[in-house]
Every structure is written in structure tokens, then in C-alpha cells.
Amino acid sequence: PGPGRCAHFVLRKRRFCRMIPAPGRRFCGEHGHEEEQNDRKRIPCPLDPKHTVYEDQLQKHLKKCNSREKPKPVYFVQDINAGLKDVAEIPEKQVPLSSLSIEELQNLITKMKKASNGLELHLKEQILSHQALQEALNDPKNGESAFKHLKQQASILGNMEKLHLLGPGRCFVEFGAGRGKLSHWVDIALENVESVQFLLVERATTRFKVDGKHKRRDSIFERLQVDIQHLCLNKVPILEKKRLPVVGIGKHLCGAATDLALRCLVESYTACCDGEDEEPAPKRCRAAQTEVAPHKSAGNESTTEHKPVAGIVIALCCHHKCDWTHYVGREFFKSVGLGPVEFHYFQRMSSWATCGMRETKSKASPSEDSEDQTNDTEEHEQILSRTESGSDTLQGILSVEERKEIGCLCKRLIDHGRIEYLQQRGYKAALQYYTESAVSLENVLLTAVPNPSLIPEPTI
């Protein structure tokens, strides 16, 4: 071990523990059981056996252990955004893609191409930028990874500005917030704008958060540590107090998290605001609607005047992590003769668009970009193993380009179900490429604003 470091050798990592032991000790607190300390015994924590605790201090430890069950927040409603509740419709576990025969695989591809006939699957490029990030983009201190993230964030803000979503009197809800960088840049872009709130939704504890660095005193940042599946926005105190129109945002929102976020916004929250819940609040909604009316931008037909959700801007990611149970486009799949079995294989095949053709690429060094690993693009792109991507079955059948094309088609088919879901609920939804594939292979942005043609005229 290095000087002043713990003497425990971590077999899994093939190195010594890097923790610093107490003065006069050879081992840190976690590995102190390896040396005699007045016959004190360390045992695995019953709440989380990944760490240990002195047996004589167990009761004291259980009261403060980070793995203890904490009281549920008021906005926690079990499975409110989960979607499918009919157990009979939940598919049984399917065999891996690599176990399918050539005939079965070709049959799936035929079904997928038939279902996609007539759909608008060729997306337009809408690569934009925003003045708020120009200084950071021109900073020579940024490495390649940081520069790629900044370009994506700049384009997301540019698309938000084009949809007139960067304005006063709004609450921005960042789903899968991680370190909160996207909200941070929205805050910078709204430097001189009043009455702006930020809710950062992230189920995991996060290090290196940036939402604490905002300088404006009139902007409010609040973190909600909860799974999107159980998040009831209507019960978040800050929204109950002043029910401003919500703008849902997200950067690389993985798989099913996108579906959960969409349902959270356009079903559970919208229904509550429209008075369909047990605790309606119509007066508050009308107040919020009239409050933002004076701030409408000229020519903005997609106003927030009649909708509690002003807009949705989400950079999509990791379609292979989608789940039929949570998927919002089930009705679309059924309408084109597809079901949970086909969905399962299409979501696995979607990985071919990003990592199926890069099997020979060497693994990234674990030391690279460690600070931003939770949001690193490359982390999303290399999740599937060779077996999961079905490469053995495909050997000599499909070329690299054919696999990539099929993977992209699967992604667009899944995304089209999301678009139809939003359209049926009164939103003008679209997909576009918001950055170059060299910046990120996951380069599709989903946007939605209330569709004025589907909003009823207010009664006089």
C-alpha cells in the first residue's frame, strides 16, 4: 500500500484500498476488522451488506445508516406514472435476441419494416445554439467530452428558445437531472427573467452538483430525490403554492424514464390541474394561465394559456432500456399489428444503431471523464454486450450498415409511438436531430407544445 493508506488489498480491483486509516492504524474503518482492536468485531450491516459496522455500535449505526428506509416525501405516490396495470398483458420473459433462429430474426425485421411503412421516419436537422453558452463553448480549457456536452446543451436551449419556452412565469422540471447542468444553463439564459422555478428530479444521490452555483437570488432550485415512476408533481409543495405552467426537460433520459416523464406531465399532472383528480385546483390553474398570458412572444401560437404543461423538450437515449409496461405508445404498436413480444425484440435491436457495429472498439479507460461519468455520452452508447446485441446470429447475414439502419428504424418506431401519444393528448409533437452524430450517436430531440387547434375556445 501507499504511505498512509489502508493495508487491505481489494481483489476485485486488484489494488490496495485508497482510504486513509486513523493514526496508528494499518486499516481504515471499513477494513478495521482485519486487525485486532480490543476484540471488537465488525459485521455486515443488515440494511446493506456492502459495508460493515462494529457489532457493539449496530443500533446506533442503524439510526443513521444511509441505506435505512426514509420517510416518503409528500409527492411520492406509488406507481402513479407506471402505466400498465393489467397483469395479464405484461409479457413473460423472452428469450435473448441471440437465441433466435435466422428465420425468426428475418420475420421480426419484416414485421418492423411493414409497421414503419407510411410513417415519417426521416428527421430534419435542427442543430441550434444559444448565447448563454457561447463563452463556455469558446473556453479552451474544456476537454473534448465537456465540449460535446456543451454543444448538446446549447442546441437544447436553442430549440427551447425557438419554441418560446424560455420565458417568465414558468417552472422547469428537469427529469434525470444528474448534476443539474441543463437547468443551470437554462438559469443562465433566463438571467433577467422573473418568477422562474427549477425542480431537479433524480432518484440517485449525485456528486458534483452544479445547481447550487446559480447566482440569481430570485430563481428557486429544488431537488426531488424520487423515481419518476412515483412522482406526483401536483403534490410538490412549490407547485401547490404557485401553480406555474411546467416545462419538462431532460438530456439523455434513458429508455423507460422518458415514458414515465411523459406520463407524469401529460397524465397525472395535467389531470390534476384540469380538475379530474380527487383534489382539483381549477382556480389556481386559471390564475397561472392568465399570469403567463402577457409574456407571450409574438407569433407564438403554441401558448401555455390553456395548458398546465407549457412544453416538453427531451433528448432521447437508450431505447434498449424501454419497457412495455411503462411505454406510452402501446396503442400505436397494437394499431400496426405489434405487441409486447415484438416490442421486446425491437428495443434490443435498437442498440444496433449505436453499439452493434462497434464490437471491435476497445473499452474506454475507467479513468477518463470520471467527473461527468453519470451523463457521459459514451457510457450510454456501449452498454450492451456482444451476446445481447445478437451478433452471433447475425454473423454473415447482415452487414454493419444494414444493422445500423435496422437499429435506427427500431428507435424511430418506438419514438413514433411517443409522438402519437402526445398528439392524442393535445400536443404538437416532433422529433429532430439536435446535434451531429459525431457529437453524440444519441442525437434525437423530442419536443412538444400545446396544439392551438386542439385547444377549446374559452367561454365568455
mmCIF file of C-alpha atoms in Angstrom, residues 176-179 200-207 209 223-228 374:
data_model
loop_
_atom_site.group_PDB
_atom_site.id
_atom_site.type_symbol
_atom_site.label_atom_id
_atom_site.label_comp_id
_atom_site.label_asym_id
_atom_site.label_seq_id
_atom_site.Cartn_x
_atom_site.Cartn_y
_atom_site.Cartn_z
ATOM 1 C CA GLY A 176 -32.986 12.555 -14.761
ATOM 2 C CA ALA A 177 -31.185 15.717 -13.727
ATOM 3 C CA GLY A 178 -27.912 14.143 -12.569
ATOM 4 C CA ARG A 179 -25.625 17.051 -11.776
ATOM 5 C CA LEU A 200 -34.475 18.693 -10.473
ATOM 6 C CA VAL A 201 -35.750 15.105 -10.421
ATOM 7 C CA GLU A 202 -33.112 12.432 -9.767
ATOM 8 C CA ARG A 203 -33.597 9.164 -7.886
ATOM 9 C CA ALA A 204 -29.903 8.710 -7.047
ATOM 10 C CA THR A 205 -27.684 10.780 -4.829
ATOM 11 C CA THR A 206 -25.391 12.852 -7.014
ATOM 12 C CA ARG A 207 -21.923 14.291 -6.511
ATOM 13 C CA LYS A 209 -23.977 19.077 -8.386
ATOM 14 C CA ARG A 223 -34.101 18.676 -5.848
ATOM 15 C CA LEU A 224 -36.622 15.848 -5.728
ATOM 16 C CA GLN A 225 -34.917 12.554 -4.918
ATOM 17 C CA VAL A 226 -37.570 10.191 -6.214
ATOM 18 C CA ASP A 227 -38.096 7.738 -9.054
ATOM 19 C CA ILE A 228 -40.134 9.362 -11.842
ATOM 20 C CA THR A 374 -23.116 9.879 -14.980
#
